[in-house]
Amino acid sequence: MILKKEHELLRKTVRDFVKREMAVYPDEVDKTGKIPKDVIDKLAKYKFTSSIIPREYGGAGADYVSYAIIMEEISRRCASTGTYITAASSLVALPLVNFGTPEQKEKYLRPLAEGKYIGCFGLTEPGAGSDAGAGQTIAVDKGDYYELSGRKCFITNAPICDFAIISAMTDKSKGTKGISTFIVESKWEGFSVGAHEDKMGIRGTETSDIILDKVKVPKSNLLGSEGRGFKIMLNTLDYGRIGVAAQALGVAQGALDEAIKYTQERVQFNRPLAKFQNTQFTIADMATKVQAARLLVYDAAMKKDNGEVPGLESAMAKYYAAETANEVAYKALQLHGGYGFIKDYPIERIYRDARILSIYEGTSQVQQMVIAGNVIKKS
């Protein structure tokens, strides 16, 4: 895979940032359950959280290959920070970029790009999960405003957000065609969040429910037109999967790095583990799958940059990279033996972080459905 010189330069820049700013930081984030404010500010300063936001609104205006590079290199060191970035870059910024009015972009997208605002994406609900048509959050037209009531769950950045992109039913009788999307500010009356979830992995990202109790949302904060919410969500997730796939790739590469480092240092029977044939076979299998995931991820990113709609490719990349991250993290932990089960070694955290990658932004089973639907339709 050959990347442009500017992409290789960007990769070096991100790696230097990771080495300089994130040396011992992942373990601290895992313990405290939050990303330090100074790191959040630096991510915004270097436009890592706004790489795909257009320059006219304060972003870097970069392509999706650049976005994938940022996600891979950051997540290689810390999956929690990768989650924070992809939430800002794709889940929040993309619907504003693609469907927002000039006024909405100026009011919400610009401060998001500049690091003055933190946003979140409220889609998942307790009883609906991936079934968007089963959502119970409702938006009632009150003339001058909509009144939103309902509950969203597992929302990344909810406890620290300034605004949320919220899906709600404006006409439940129409199913998915009755879904609309709104920009809802956290300071408005009736907007509250639940307790910060005590998660297994990606503990550094602050996650909670969003509770909406008759929140008055101005008509000007309807994103797109009424009934277009389902399309907005699908569009956002199609492109957002590229970021999550790149995150999974980074986690897989990070696990491989730890396995190689440990097996070179650990001596058994007067030889480093890396000298044993069984270890070499395992490392070879891991490295091959990581590289295969990398090719899928960057293929999807390049297709997006070429003006294509990579629904199939992004689903394949997300599915394969997520499953690879889990497999490689497991094998890396096995190579560590008992030490892999101890928090003193990074692989313990990486193993826990990897689990979410097959779950959020569409489970692996959802990706398989998307892939099969595309492949069968074409045959």
Short mmCIF file of C-alpha atoms in Angstrom, two decimals, residues 175-352:
data_model
loop_
_atom_site.label_atom_id
_atom_site.label_comp_id
_atom_site.label_asym_id
_atom_site.label_seq_id
_atom_site.Cartn_x
_atom_site.Cartn_y
_atom_site.Cartn_z
CA GLY A 175 -41.50 3.89 11.33
CA THR A 176 -38.00 4.85 10.22
CA LYS A 177 -39.48 7.50 7.91
CA GLY A 178 -40.86 9.22 10.98
CA ILE A 179 -37.43 9.79 12.57
CA SER A 180 -35.96 13.29 12.73
CA THR A 181 -32.65 14.60 14.04
CA PHE A 182 -32.10 17.55 16.38
CA ILE A 183 -29.25 19.57 17.83
CA VAL A 184 -29.92 19.75 21.57
CA GLU A 185 -27.85 21.85 23.97
CA SER A 186 -27.01 20.30 27.33
CA LYS A 187 -27.70 23.56 29.21
CA TRP A 188 -31.39 23.55 28.23
CA GLU A 189 -33.97 22.77 30.86
CA GLY A 190 -34.95 19.11 30.92
CA PHE A 191 -31.60 17.86 29.60
CA SER A 192 -29.68 15.71 32.08
CA VAL A 193 -27.26 12.79 32.09
CA GLY A 194 -27.06 9.57 34.08
CA ALA A 195 -24.14 8.18 36.04
CA HIS A 196 -20.82 7.73 34.29
CA GLU A 197 -20.82 4.07 33.19
CA ASP A 198 -18.17 1.90 34.89
CA LYS A 199 -17.01 0.20 31.71
CA MET A 200 -14.86 -2.84 31.08
CA GLY A 201 -12.68 -1.04 28.53
CA ILE A 202 -12.13 2.36 26.89
CA ARG A 203 -12.56 3.62 30.43
CA GLY A 204 -11.11 7.02 29.59
CA THR A 205 -14.11 8.05 27.52
CA GLU A 206 -16.90 9.41 29.69
CA THR A 207 -20.09 7.53 28.91
CA SER A 208 -23.60 7.85 30.29
CA ASP A 209 -27.30 8.02 29.48
CA ILE A 210 -28.94 11.20 28.25
CA ILE A 211 -32.35 11.93 29.77
CA LEU A 212 -34.69 14.29 27.93
CA ASP A 213 -37.65 15.55 29.91
CA LYS A 214 -39.81 17.81 27.74
CA VAL A 215 -36.78 19.68 26.39
CA LYS A 216 -37.81 22.65 24.24
CA VAL A 217 -35.80 22.57 21.01
CA PRO A 218 -36.15 25.54 18.61
CA LYS A 219 -37.31 24.75 15.09
CA SER A 220 -33.99 26.17 13.89
CA ASN A 221 -32.24 23.22 15.57
CA LEU A 222 -33.92 20.58 13.41
CA LEU A 223 -31.08 18.98 11.44
CA GLY A 224 -32.09 18.39 7.84
CA SER A 225 -35.81 18.17 7.25
CA GLU A 226 -38.47 16.41 9.32
CA GLY A 227 -38.53 12.66 8.69
CA ARG A 228 -34.99 12.60 7.33
CA GLY A 229 -33.34 11.45 10.54
CA PHE A 230 -32.90 7.82 9.57
CA LYS A 231 -31.05 8.80 6.39
CA ILE A 232 -28.84 11.16 8.39
CA MET A 233 -27.98 8.38 10.84
CA LEU A 234 -27.18 5.84 8.12
CA ASN A 235 -25.01 8.36 6.28
CA THR A 236 -23.16 9.19 9.49
CA LEU A 237 -22.58 5.56 10.44
CA ASP A 238 -21.47 4.53 6.94
CA TYR A 239 -18.64 7.05 7.01
CA GLY A 240 -18.12 6.81 10.76
CA ARG A 241 -17.24 3.13 10.42
CA ILE A 242 -14.03 4.13 8.66
CA GLY A 243 -12.89 5.85 11.83
CA VAL A 244 -13.84 2.92 14.08
CA ALA A 245 -12.17 0.49 11.67
CA ALA A 246 -8.99 2.56 11.84
CA GLN A 247 -9.29 2.60 15.63
CA ALA A 248 -9.57 -1.20 15.66
CA LEU A 249 -6.54 -1.41 13.38
CA GLY A 250 -4.58 0.75 15.82
CA VAL A 251 -5.60 -1.43 18.78
CA ALA A 252 -4.58 -4.57 16.86
CA GLN A 253 -1.21 -3.05 15.96
CA GLY A 254 -0.70 -1.96 19.58
CA ALA A 255 -1.38 -5.50 20.78
CA LEU A 256 1.05 -6.89 18.20
CA ASP A 257 3.69 -4.37 19.33
CA GLU A 258 3.34 -5.52 22.93
CA ALA A 259 3.55 -9.19 21.93
CA ILE A 260 6.75 -8.66 19.95
CA LYS A 261 8.33 -6.59 22.72
CA TYR A 262 7.47 -9.11 25.43
CA THR A 263 8.55 -12.24 23.53
CA GLN A 264 11.90 -10.63 22.70
CA GLU A 265 12.53 -9.77 26.36
CA ARG A 266 11.08 -12.84 28.11
CA VAL A 267 13.57 -15.71 28.42
CA GLN A 268 12.50 -19.33 28.92
CA PHE A 269 14.81 -22.35 28.78
CA ASN A 270 17.74 -19.99 28.11
CA ARG A 271 16.13 -18.54 24.99
CA PRO A 272 13.88 -15.53 24.32
CA LEU A 273 10.30 -16.61 23.59
CA ALA A 274 10.66 -15.00 20.17
CA LYS A 275 13.15 -17.73 19.21
CA PHE A 276 10.59 -20.51 19.63
CA GLN A 277 8.91 -21.68 16.44
CA ASN A 278 5.44 -21.73 17.99
CA THR A 279 5.82 -18.09 19.03
CA GLN A 280 7.00 -17.17 15.55
CA PHE A 281 4.02 -18.88 13.94
CA THR A 282 1.65 -16.99 16.25
CA ILE A 283 3.34 -13.64 15.57
CA ALA A 284 3.28 -14.31 11.83
CA ASP A 285 -0.45 -15.02 11.93
CA MET A 286 -1.12 -11.87 13.97
CA ALA A 287 0.98 -9.64 11.73
CA THR A 288 -0.63 -10.97 8.56
CA LYS A 289 -4.14 -10.29 9.85
CA VAL A 290 -3.20 -6.81 11.02
CA GLN A 291 -1.85 -5.99 7.57
CA ALA A 292 -4.99 -7.40 5.91
CA ALA A 293 -7.11 -5.17 8.16
CA ARG A 294 -4.92 -2.20 7.25
CA LEU A 295 -5.53 -2.75 3.53
CA LEU A 296 -9.30 -2.91 4.08
CA VAL A 297 -9.31 0.24 6.21
CA TYR A 298 -7.33 2.35 3.77
CA ASP A 299 -9.23 0.97 0.78
CA ALA A 300 -12.47 2.26 2.33
CA ALA A 301 -10.86 5.62 3.14
CA MET A 302 -9.49 6.00 -0.39
CA LYS A 303 -12.85 5.19 -1.96
CA LYS A 304 -14.46 7.90 0.16
CA ASP A 305 -11.77 10.35 -0.94
CA ASN A 306 -12.43 9.40 -4.58
CA GLY A 307 -16.06 10.42 -4.24
CA GLU A 308 -17.53 6.95 -3.85
CA VAL A 309 -19.98 5.86 -1.15
CA PRO A 310 -18.05 3.06 0.58
CA GLY A 311 -20.93 1.46 2.47
CA LEU A 312 -19.78 -2.08 1.69
CA GLU A 313 -16.08 -1.31 2.09
CA SER A 314 -16.50 0.50 5.41
CA ALA A 315 -18.62 -2.35 6.78
CA MET A 316 -15.99 -4.89 5.69
CA ALA A 317 -13.21 -2.81 7.19
CA LYS A 318 -15.03 -2.30 10.48
CA TYR A 319 -16.04 -5.96 10.74
CA TYR A 320 -12.66 -7.45 9.90
CA ALA A 321 -10.54 -4.92 11.80
CA ALA A 322 -12.68 -5.27 14.93
CA GLU A 323 -12.53 -9.05 14.89
CA THR A 324 -8.80 -8.91 14.19
CA ALA A 325 -8.23 -6.55 17.11
CA ASN A 326 -9.97 -8.99 19.44
CA GLU A 327 -8.10 -12.02 18.08
CA VAL A 328 -4.70 -10.34 18.11
CA ALA A 329 -5.23 -8.91 21.61
CA TYR A 330 -6.19 -12.39 22.84
CA LYS A 331 -3.14 -14.04 21.28
CA ALA A 332 -0.87 -11.27 22.58
CA LEU A 333 -2.22 -11.82 26.09
CA GLN A 334 -1.67 -15.58 25.74
CA LEU A 335 1.95 -14.97 24.75
CA HIS A 336 2.38 -12.94 27.94
CA GLY A 337 1.19 -15.90 30.00
CA GLY A 338 0.27 -15.00 33.58
CA TYR A 339 1.82 -11.55 33.22
CA GLY A 340 -0.82 -10.66 30.65
CA PHE A 341 -3.41 -10.94 33.40
CA ILE A 342 -1.71 -8.27 35.49
CA LYS A 343 -2.34 -4.55 35.12
CA ASP A 344 1.38 -3.80 35.13
CA TYR A 345 1.45 -4.86 31.49
CA PRO A 346 -0.32 -2.79 28.80
CA ILE A 347 -1.79 -5.86 27.10
CA GLU A 348 -4.26 -6.29 29.98
CA ARG A 349 -5.80 -2.89 29.19
CA ILE A 350 -5.56 -3.41 25.41
CA TYR A 351 -7.41 -6.73 25.73
CA ARG A 352 -10.27 -5.04 27.61
#
